[in-house]
Amino acid sequence: MQGGAALPLPPLRNLSKTPVRPIWEILHLLFHTCLDYASITLYNLYK
């Protein structure tokens, strides 16, 4: 089972080096910024 689980790792590692990765990191950052903003807004509404 461990050998099978290790097989998908090299493609993922190669994928992380492609130019697509910064786009996903920016989207991830934006998502969390929006999430933080929403939680602060909700907190202020129901405080």
PDB file of C-alpha atoms in Angstrom, residues 21-35:
ATOM      1  CA  ARG A  21       1.730  27.180  -8.946  1.00  0.00           C
ATOM      2  CA  PRO A  22       2.008  30.966  -8.240  1.00  0.00           C
ATOM      3  CA  ILE A  23      -1.520  31.420  -9.666  1.00  0.00           C
ATOM      4  CA  TRP A  24      -2.864  28.819  -7.225  1.00  0.00           C
ATOM      5  CA  GLU A  25      -0.919  30.419  -4.362  1.00  0.00           C
ATOM      6  CA  ILE A  26      -2.405  33.837  -5.211  1.00  0.00           C
ATOM      7  CA  LEU A  27      -5.913  32.333  -5.402  1.00  0.00           C
ATOM      8  CA  HIS A  28      -5.307  30.539  -2.110  1.00  0.00           C
ATOM      9  CA  LEU A  29      -4.156  33.784  -0.496  1.00  0.00           C
ATOM     10  CA  LEU A  30      -7.154  35.693  -1.897  1.00  0.00           C
ATOM     11  CA  PHE A  31      -9.508  32.974  -0.680  1.00  0.00           C
ATOM     12  CA  HIS A  32      -8.137  33.160   2.854  1.00  0.00           C
ATOM     13  CA  THR A  33      -8.185  36.975   2.798  1.00  0.00           C
ATOM     14  CA  CYS A  34     -11.867  36.891   1.787  1.00  0.00           C
ATOM     15  CA  LEU A  35     -12.533  34.246   4.439  1.00  0.00           C
TER      16      LEU A  35
END
